[in-house]
Amino acid sequence: MAEQVLLLDFWPDPSGVRIRVALREKGVEYEYREEDFQNKSPLLLKMNPVHEQTPVLIHKGKPVSESLIIVQYIDEVWPHKSPLLPTDPYEQANARFWADYIDKKVHYFGRSVWETTGEAQESAKKELIHCFRTLKGELGDKTYFGGDRFGLVDVWLIPFYGWFYTLETFAANFSIAEECPKLVTWAQRCMERESVSKSLPDQHKLYDYILEHETGQNQPHL
Ligand SMILES: N[C@@H](CCC(=O)N[C@@H](CS)C(=O)NCC(=O)O)C(=O)O
């Protein structure tokens, strides 16, 4: 492997999905190594001693951690194919704003849907739909959040498309396609990209994982 790119990852993790998508968009060959959080590898502990978390990208022996930092690093190291971040500083700040929004809101309320029941779940569903509608407003009539080009915000949001089946199964009377058809159309468009379809975990496998692990204690939280 000419570039010596190794990804320490955990298959259901949306942060890891982003790195896989970004590397595939760039056509970067990489070695994938799955982590076991019950028994973290010495390499993970050495490469990310501060957080001891995946994803970690190890490039030429040097580690880069935190998904937003990793994706920006990938964009800078392999700038020629499919730029993911806009070059204009304002547009770049705007893309980072939406990535931050997705991390804080979509991730949080998405998990709340399967972690709660009753009124709390109803409230999480409403908040999540509000987030999706807000994002739909940002997408507008564009092909991608990045305009004609698939970019950072698309990379940030698309892993959650893999959660839709789980969310709709955990919560009764919940159809994201009915609530936000435009967002589902955008996601389906993204899924036509090999970088995305090859990187997202199977939705049923993800549901089984969440059902088994994410409602208990002491498990890694997605
Ligand atoms: N802010 C980090 C979050 C990474 C993260 O949450 N990783 C989880 C994946 S499940 C993890 O490593 N959990 C194991 C642990 O915290 O011990 C990023 O964006 O890369």
PDB file of C-alpha atoms and ligand atoms in Angstrom:
ATOM      1  CA  MET A   1       0.000   0.000   0.000  1.00  0.00           C
ATOM      2  CA  ALA A   2       1.833   3.035  -1.327  1.00  0.00           C
ATOM      3  CA  GLU A   3       0.297   5.644   0.945  1.00  0.00           C
ATOM      4  CA  GLN A   4       0.350   3.650   4.214  1.00  0.00           C
ATOM      5  CA  VAL A   5      -3.124   4.582   5.330  1.00  0.00           C
ATOM      6  CA  LEU A   6      -4.661   2.643   8.186  1.00  0.00           C
ATOM      7  CA  LEU A   7      -8.096   3.321   9.680  1.00  0.00           C
ATOM      8  CA  LEU A   8      -8.933   2.163  13.200  1.00  0.00           C
ATOM      9  CA  ASP A   9     -12.693   2.025  13.204  1.00  0.00           C
ATOM     10  CA  PHE A  10     -15.848   0.502  14.616  1.00  0.00           C
ATOM     11  CA  TRP A  11     -18.363  -0.566  11.973  1.00  0.00           C
ATOM     12  CA  PRO A  12     -21.617   1.019  13.325  1.00  0.00           C
ATOM     13  CA  ASP A  13     -20.027   4.354  14.268  1.00  0.00           C
ATOM     14  CA  PRO A  14     -21.262   7.334  12.184  1.00  0.00           C
ATOM     15  CA  SER A  15     -17.955   9.143  12.788  1.00  0.00           C
ATOM     16  CA  GLY A  16     -16.129   6.216  11.207  1.00  0.00           C
ATOM     17  CA  VAL A  17     -18.569   6.070   8.279  1.00  0.00           C
ATOM     18  CA  ARG A  18     -17.593   9.653   7.442  1.00  0.00           C
ATOM     19  CA  ILE A  19     -13.927   8.754   7.209  1.00  0.00           C
ATOM     20  CA  ARG A  20     -14.672   5.756   4.995  1.00  0.00           C
ATOM     21  CA  VAL A  21     -16.802   7.948   2.694  1.00  0.00           C
ATOM     22  CA  ALA A  22     -14.121  10.665   2.534  1.00  0.00           C
ATOM     23  CA  LEU A  23     -11.316   8.204   1.745  1.00  0.00           C
ATOM     24  CA  ARG A  24     -13.411   6.533  -0.958  1.00  0.00           C
ATOM     25  CA  GLU A  25     -14.378   9.914  -2.458  1.00  0.00           C
ATOM     26  CA  LYS A  26     -10.663  10.594  -2.774  1.00  0.00           C
ATOM     27  CA  GLY A  27      -9.893   7.144  -4.127  1.00  0.00           C
ATOM     28  CA  VAL A  28      -7.406   6.548  -1.299  1.00  0.00           C
ATOM     29  CA  GLU A  29      -6.650   2.901  -0.641  1.00  0.00           C
ATOM     30  CA  TYR A  30      -6.562   2.106   3.042  1.00  0.00           C
ATOM     31  CA  GLU A  31      -6.355  -0.747   5.452  1.00  0.00           C
ATOM     32  CA  TYR A  32      -9.348  -1.120   7.749  1.00  0.00           C
ATOM     33  CA  ARG A  33      -8.941  -2.426  11.291  1.00  0.00           C
ATOM     34  CA  GLU A  34     -11.973  -3.071  13.472  1.00  0.00           C
ATOM     35  CA  GLU A  35     -11.671  -2.210  17.167  1.00  0.00           C
ATOM     36  CA  ASP A  36     -13.129  -4.187  20.046  1.00  0.00           C
ATOM     37  CA  PHE A  37     -14.026  -1.689  22.773  1.00  0.00           C
ATOM     38  CA  GLN A  38     -14.160  -4.380  25.444  1.00  0.00           C
ATOM     39  CA  ASN A  39     -10.524  -5.014  24.696  1.00  0.00           C
ATOM     40  CA  LYS A  40      -9.029  -1.915  23.052  1.00  0.00           C
ATOM     41  CA  SER A  41      -5.982  -2.664  20.962  1.00  0.00           C
ATOM     42  CA  PRO A  42      -2.544  -1.461  22.092  1.00  0.00           C
ATOM     43  CA  LEU A  43      -2.369   0.395  18.765  1.00  0.00           C
ATOM     44  CA  LEU A  44      -5.553   2.384  19.501  1.00  0.00           C
ATOM     45  CA  LEU A  45      -4.332   3.242  23.002  1.00  0.00           C
ATOM     46  CA  LYS A  46      -1.005   4.347  21.579  1.00  0.00           C
ATOM     47  CA  MET A  47      -2.427   6.311  18.662  1.00  0.00           C
ATOM     48  CA  ASN A  48      -5.273   8.027  20.501  1.00  0.00           C
ATOM     49  CA  PRO A  49      -4.114   8.071  24.142  1.00  0.00           C
ATOM     50  CA  VAL A  50      -6.208  11.131  25.005  1.00  0.00           C
ATOM     51  CA  HIS A  51      -9.680   9.866  24.041  1.00  0.00           C
ATOM     52  CA  GLU A  52      -8.981   6.161  23.367  1.00  0.00           C
ATOM     53  CA  GLN A  53     -11.700   6.345  20.711  1.00  0.00           C
ATOM     54  CA  THR A  54     -12.154   5.499  17.057  1.00  0.00           C
ATOM     55  CA  PRO A  55     -11.942   6.645  14.337  1.00  0.00           C
ATOM     56  CA  VAL A  56      -8.206   7.142  14.094  1.00  0.00           C
ATOM     57  CA  LEU A  57      -6.511   7.625  10.760  1.00  0.00           C
ATOM     58  CA  ILE A  58      -2.880   6.573  10.758  1.00  0.00           C
ATOM     59  CA  HIS A  59      -1.065   8.078   7.806  1.00  0.00           C
ATOM     60  CA  LYS A  60       2.593   7.191   7.287  1.00  0.00           C
ATOM     61  CA  GLY A  61       2.686   6.054  10.909  1.00  0.00           C
ATOM     62  CA  LYS A  62       1.248   9.283  12.330  1.00  0.00           C
ATOM     63  CA  PRO A  63      -2.221   9.403  13.941  1.00  0.00           C
ATOM     64  CA  VAL A  64      -5.016  11.884  13.309  1.00  0.00           C
ATOM     65  CA  SER A  65      -8.071  11.741  15.568  1.00  0.00           C
ATOM     66  CA  GLU A  66     -11.548  13.319  15.759  1.00  0.00           C
ATOM     67  CA  SER A  67     -13.675  12.847  12.662  1.00  0.00           C
ATOM     68  CA  LEU A  68     -13.960  16.525  11.666  1.00  0.00           C
ATOM     69  CA  ILE A  69     -10.197  16.960  11.949  1.00  0.00           C
ATOM     70  CA  ILE A  70      -9.597  13.713  10.057  1.00  0.00           C
ATOM     71  CA  VAL A  71     -11.876  14.676   7.158  1.00  0.00           C
ATOM     72  CA  GLN A  72     -10.224  18.086   6.883  1.00  0.00           C
ATOM     73  CA  TYR A  73      -6.827  16.386   6.951  1.00  0.00           C
ATOM     74  CA  ILE A  74      -7.890  14.003   4.167  1.00  0.00           C
ATOM     75  CA  ASP A  75      -9.098  16.950   2.101  1.00  0.00           C
ATOM     76  CA  GLU A  76      -5.782  18.737   2.514  1.00  0.00           C
ATOM     77  CA  VAL A  77      -3.516  15.739   1.918  1.00  0.00           C
ATOM     78  CA  TRP A  78      -5.425  14.565  -1.175  1.00  0.00           C
ATOM     79  CA  PRO A  79      -6.721  17.899  -2.527  1.00  0.00           C
ATOM     80  CA  HIS A  80      -7.017  17.085  -6.205  1.00  0.00           C
ATOM     81  CA  LYS A  81      -9.911  14.654  -6.317  1.00  0.00           C
ATOM     82  CA  SER A  82     -13.394  15.632  -5.078  1.00  0.00           C
ATOM     83  CA  PRO A  83     -12.651  18.579  -2.737  1.00  0.00           C
ATOM     84  CA  LEU A  84     -14.915  18.188   0.271  1.00  0.00           C
ATOM     85  CA  LEU A  85     -14.547  21.617   1.865  1.00  0.00           C
ATOM     86  CA  PRO A  86     -15.224  24.857   0.030  1.00  0.00           C
ATOM     87  CA  THR A  87     -12.164  27.035  -0.522  1.00  0.00           C
ATOM     88  CA  ASP A  88     -13.990  30.275   0.263  1.00  0.00           C
ATOM     89  CA  PRO A  89     -13.469  30.962   4.012  1.00  0.00           C
ATOM     90  CA  TYR A  90     -17.076  32.006   4.614  1.00  0.00           C
ATOM     91  CA  GLU A  91     -18.512  28.980   2.817  1.00  0.00           C
ATOM     92  CA  GLN A  92     -16.075  26.805   4.736  1.00  0.00           C
ATOM     93  CA  ALA A  93     -17.218  28.269   8.044  1.00  0.00           C
ATOM     94  CA  ASN A  94     -20.817  27.685   6.984  1.00  0.00           C
ATOM     95  CA  ALA A  95     -20.136  24.020   6.145  1.00  0.00           C
ATOM     96  CA  ARG A  96     -18.472  23.553   9.542  1.00  0.00           C
ATOM     97  CA  PHE A  97     -21.461  25.197  11.225  1.00  0.00           C
ATOM     98  CA  TRP A  98     -23.820  22.610   9.727  1.00  0.00           C
ATOM     99  CA  ALA A  99     -21.466  19.735  10.562  1.00  0.00           C
ATOM    100  CA  ASP A 100     -21.492  20.957  14.159  1.00  0.00           C
ATOM    101  CA  TYR A 101     -25.303  21.243  14.096  1.00  0.00           C
ATOM    102  CA  ILE A 102     -25.600  17.648  12.857  1.00  0.00           C
ATOM    103  CA  ASP A 103     -23.268  16.417  15.608  1.00  0.00           C
ATOM    104  CA  LYS A 104     -25.077  18.289  18.352  1.00  0.00           C
ATOM    105  CA  LYS A 105     -28.683  17.865  17.264  1.00  0.00           C
ATOM    106  CA  VAL A 106     -29.261  14.979  14.845  1.00  0.00           C
ATOM    107  CA  HIS A 107     -26.927  12.652  16.707  1.00  0.00           C
ATOM    108  CA  TYR A 108     -28.368  13.569  20.117  1.00  0.00           C
ATOM    109  CA  PHE A 109     -32.079  13.426  19.260  1.00  0.00           C
ATOM    110  CA  GLY A 110     -31.587  10.355  17.055  1.00  0.00           C
ATOM    111  CA  ARG A 111     -30.148   8.405  19.953  1.00  0.00           C
ATOM    112  CA  SER A 112     -32.828   9.770  22.274  1.00  0.00           C
ATOM    113  CA  VAL A 113     -35.466   8.125  20.069  1.00  0.00           C
ATOM    114  CA  TRP A 114     -34.181   4.620  20.818  1.00  0.00           C
ATOM    115  CA  GLU A 115     -33.069   5.333  24.369  1.00  0.00           C
ATOM    116  CA  THR A 116     -36.438   6.602  25.569  1.00  0.00           C
ATOM    117  CA  THR A 117     -40.100   5.682  25.478  1.00  0.00           C
ATOM    118  CA  GLY A 118     -43.430   7.452  25.984  1.00  0.00           C
ATOM    119  CA  GLU A 119     -43.467  11.239  26.213  1.00  0.00           C
ATOM    120  CA  ALA A 120     -39.693  11.579  26.119  1.00  0.00           C
ATOM    121  CA  GLN A 121     -39.593   9.603  22.883  1.00  0.00           C
ATOM    122  CA  GLU A 122     -42.404  11.682  21.365  1.00  0.00           C
ATOM    123  CA  SER A 123     -40.456  14.799  22.210  1.00  0.00           C
ATOM    124  CA  ALA A 124     -37.230  13.374  20.705  1.00  0.00           C
ATOM    125  CA  LYS A 125     -39.125  12.486  17.508  1.00  0.00           C
ATOM    126  CA  LYS A 126     -40.461  16.042  17.236  1.00  0.00           C
ATOM    127  CA  GLU A 127     -37.017  17.546  17.831  1.00  0.00           C
ATOM    128  CA  LEU A 128     -35.450  15.231  15.270  1.00  0.00           C
ATOM    129  CA  ILE A 129     -38.031  16.104  12.622  1.00  0.00           C
ATOM    130  CA  HIS A 130     -37.455  19.772  13.406  1.00  0.00           C
ATOM    131  CA  CYS A 131     -33.706  19.226  12.773  1.00  0.00           C
ATOM    132  CA  PHE A 132     -34.384  17.381   9.521  1.00  0.00           C
ATOM    133  CA  ARG A 133     -36.693  20.187   8.344  1.00  0.00           C
ATOM    134  CA  THR A 134     -34.063  22.767   9.245  1.00  0.00           C
ATOM    135  CA  LEU A 135     -31.503  20.806   7.241  1.00  0.00           C
ATOM    136  CA  LYS A 136     -33.955  20.468   4.357  1.00  0.00           C
ATOM    137  CA  GLY A 137     -34.191  24.276   4.382  1.00  0.00           C
ATOM    138  CA  GLU A 138     -30.416  24.507   4.116  1.00  0.00           C
ATOM    139  CA  LEU A 139     -30.392  21.964   1.264  1.00  0.00           C
ATOM    140  CA  GLY A 140     -33.066  23.935  -0.628  1.00  0.00           C
ATOM    141  CA  ASP A 141     -33.127  22.979  -4.292  1.00  0.00           C
ATOM    142  CA  LYS A 142     -29.456  22.057  -4.419  1.00  0.00           C
ATOM    143  CA  THR A 143     -28.332  18.590  -5.486  1.00  0.00           C
ATOM    144  CA  TYR A 144     -26.099  18.294  -2.434  1.00  0.00           C
ATOM    145  CA  PHE A 145     -25.526  20.491   0.597  1.00  0.00           C
ATOM    146  CA  GLY A 146     -22.303  21.470  -1.140  1.00  0.00           C
ATOM    147  CA  GLY A 147     -24.255  22.578  -4.254  1.00  0.00           C
ATOM    148  CA  ASP A 148     -23.487  20.546  -7.360  1.00  0.00           C
ATOM    149  CA  ARG A 149     -20.649  18.932  -5.484  1.00  0.00           C
ATOM    150  CA  PHE A 150     -20.913  16.332  -2.734  1.00  0.00           C
ATOM    151  CA  GLY A 151     -19.152  17.952   0.231  1.00  0.00           C
ATOM    152  CA  LEU A 152     -18.519  18.110   3.968  1.00  0.00           C
ATOM    153  CA  VAL A 153     -22.144  18.534   5.095  1.00  0.00           C
ATOM    154  CA  ASP A 154     -23.231  15.619   2.905  1.00  0.00           C
ATOM    155  CA  VAL A 155     -20.458  13.496   4.428  1.00  0.00           C
ATOM    156  CA  TRP A 156     -21.584  14.573   7.892  1.00  0.00           C
ATOM    157  CA  LEU A 157     -25.268  13.818   7.533  1.00  0.00           C
ATOM    158  CA  ILE A 158     -25.356  10.716   5.349  1.00  0.00           C
ATOM    159  CA  PRO A 159     -24.363   8.208   8.076  1.00  0.00           C
ATOM    160  CA  PHE A 160     -27.667   8.987   9.791  1.00  0.00           C
ATOM    161  CA  TYR A 161     -29.599   7.730   6.779  1.00  0.00           C
ATOM    162  CA  GLY A 162     -28.429   4.332   8.001  1.00  0.00           C
ATOM    163  CA  TRP A 163     -30.295   5.044  11.255  1.00  0.00           C
ATOM    164  CA  PHE A 164     -33.691   5.708   9.619  1.00  0.00           C
ATOM    165  CA  TYR A 165     -34.862   2.082   9.726  1.00  0.00           C
ATOM    166  CA  THR A 166     -33.860   1.810  13.410  1.00  0.00           C
ATOM    167  CA  LEU A 167     -35.572   5.089  14.309  1.00  0.00           C
ATOM    168  CA  GLU A 168     -38.783   4.141  12.524  1.00  0.00           C
ATOM    169  CA  THR A 169     -38.771   0.689  14.111  1.00  0.00           C
ATOM    170  CA  PHE A 170     -38.164   1.914  17.663  1.00  0.00           C
ATOM    171  CA  ALA A 171     -40.791   4.654  17.436  1.00  0.00           C
ATOM    172  CA  ALA A 172     -44.386   3.966  16.475  1.00  0.00           C
ATOM    173  CA  ASN A 173     -46.030   5.947  13.675  1.00  0.00           C
ATOM    174  CA  PHE A 174     -42.793   7.506  12.558  1.00  0.00           C
ATOM    175  CA  SER A 175     -42.070   7.835   8.862  1.00  0.00           C
ATOM    176  CA  ILE A 176     -39.161  10.106   8.025  1.00  0.00           C
ATOM    177  CA  ALA A 177     -40.010   9.801   4.324  1.00  0.00           C
ATOM    178  CA  GLU A 178     -43.474  11.204   5.025  1.00  0.00           C
ATOM    179  CA  GLU A 179     -42.175  13.995   7.267  1.00  0.00           C
ATOM    180  CA  CYS A 180     -39.161  14.978   5.150  1.00  0.00           C
ATOM    181  CA  PRO A 181     -39.451  13.509   1.637  1.00  0.00           C
ATOM    182  CA  LYS A 182     -36.866  15.885   0.182  1.00  0.00           C
ATOM    183  CA  LEU A 183     -34.241  14.789   2.669  1.00  0.00           C
ATOM    184  CA  VAL A 184     -34.881  11.132   1.857  1.00  0.00           C
ATOM    185  CA  THR A 185     -34.535  11.917  -1.864  1.00  0.00           C
ATOM    186  CA  TRP A 186     -31.216  13.627  -1.106  1.00  0.00           C
ATOM    187  CA  ALA A 187     -30.069  10.561   0.877  1.00  0.00           C
ATOM    188  CA  GLN A 188     -31.053   8.205  -1.934  1.00  0.00           C
ATOM    189  CA  ARG A 189     -29.073  10.395  -4.336  1.00  0.00           C
ATOM    190  CA  CYS A 190     -26.043  10.120  -2.045  1.00  0.00           C
ATOM    191  CA  MET A 191     -26.497   6.347  -1.874  1.00  0.00           C
ATOM    192  CA  GLU A 192     -25.959   6.218  -5.637  1.00  0.00           C
ATOM    193  CA  ARG A 193     -22.347   7.157  -4.934  1.00  0.00           C
ATOM    194  CA  GLU A 194     -20.155   4.130  -4.425  1.00  0.00           C
ATOM    195  CA  SER A 195     -18.261   5.950  -1.677  1.00  0.00           C
ATOM    196  CA  VAL A 196     -21.488   6.111   0.328  1.00  0.00           C
ATOM    197  CA  SER A 197     -23.170   2.787  -0.495  1.00  0.00           C
ATOM    198  CA  LYS A 198     -19.975   0.894   0.329  1.00  0.00           C
ATOM    199  CA  SER A 199     -19.421   2.754   3.603  1.00  0.00           C
ATOM    200  CA  LEU A 200     -22.816   2.707   5.324  1.00  0.00           C
ATOM    201  CA  PRO A 201     -23.545  -0.378   7.418  1.00  0.00           C
ATOM    202  CA  ASP A 202     -26.525  -2.514   6.503  1.00  0.00           C
ATOM    203  CA  GLN A 203     -29.573  -0.931   8.193  1.00  0.00           C
ATOM    204  CA  HIS A 204     -30.927  -4.226   9.567  1.00  0.00           C
ATOM    205  CA  LYS A 205     -27.542  -5.218  10.982  1.00  0.00           C
ATOM    206  CA  LEU A 206     -27.343  -1.786  12.589  1.00  0.00           C
ATOM    207  CA  TYR A 207     -30.814  -2.183  14.089  1.00  0.00           C
ATOM    208  CA  ASP A 208     -29.837  -5.557  15.585  1.00  0.00           C
ATOM    209  CA  TYR A 209     -26.681  -4.033  17.027  1.00  0.00           C
ATOM    210  CA  ILE A 210     -28.538  -1.093  18.586  1.00  0.00           C
ATOM    211  CA  LEU A 211     -31.270  -3.341  19.956  1.00  0.00           C
ATOM    212  CA  GLU A 212     -28.697  -5.590  21.593  1.00  0.00           C
ATOM    213  CA  HIS A 213     -26.155  -3.049  22.793  1.00  0.00           C
ATOM    214  CA  GLU A 214     -27.356   0.516  22.842  1.00  0.00           C
ATOM    215  CA  THR A 215     -30.187   0.221  25.274  1.00  0.00           C
ATOM    216  CA  GLY A 216     -27.970  -1.296  28.000  1.00  0.00           C
ATOM    217  CA  GLN A 217     -25.244   0.164  30.185  1.00  0.00           C
ATOM    218  CA  ASN A 218     -21.462   0.298  29.768  1.00  0.00           C
ATOM    219  CA  GLN A 219     -21.506  -0.015  26.009  1.00  0.00           C
ATOM    220  CA  PRO A 220     -19.776   2.278  23.564  1.00  0.00           C
ATOM    221  CA  HIS A 221     -22.281   4.915  22.540  1.00  0.00           C
ATOM    222  CA  LEU A 222     -22.627   5.619  18.869  1.00  0.00           C
TER     223      LEU A 222
HETATM  224  N1  LIG B   1     -15.821  13.184  18.607  1.00  0.00           N
HETATM  225  C1  LIG B   1     -15.354  11.897  18.122  1.00  0.00           C
HETATM  226  C2  LIG B   1     -16.317  10.830  18.578  1.00  0.00           C
HETATM  227  C3  LIG B   1     -15.788   9.452  18.359  1.00  0.00           C
HETATM  228  C4  LIG B   1     -16.602   8.398  19.098  1.00  0.00           C
HETATM  229  O1  LIG B   1     -17.647   8.681  19.717  1.00  0.00           O
HETATM  230  N2  LIG B   1     -16.106   7.149  19.028  1.00  0.00           N
HETATM  231  C5  LIG B   1     -16.778   6.057  19.685  1.00  0.00           C
HETATM  232  C6  LIG B   1     -17.226   5.090  18.597  1.00  0.00           C
HETATM  233  S1  LIG B   1     -18.502   4.054  19.124  1.00  0.00           S
HETATM  234  C7  LIG B   1     -15.785   5.314  20.586  1.00  0.00           C
HETATM  235  O2  LIG B   1     -14.625   5.214  20.260  1.00  0.00           O
HETATM  236  N3  LIG B   1     -16.282   4.760  21.714  1.00  0.00           N
HETATM  237  C8  LIG B   1     -15.501   3.963  22.592  1.00  0.00           C
HETATM  238  C9  LIG B   1     -15.165   4.653  23.894  1.00  0.00           C
HETATM  239  O3  LIG B   1     -15.492   5.851  24.052  1.00  0.00           O
HETATM  240  O4  LIG B   1     -14.573   3.994  24.747  1.00  0.00           O
HETATM  241  C10 LIG B   1     -15.201  11.936  16.592  1.00  0.00           C
HETATM  242  O5  LIG B   1     -15.950  12.684  15.955  1.00  0.00           O
HETATM  243  O6  LIG B   1     -14.320  11.258  16.051  1.00  0.00           O
END
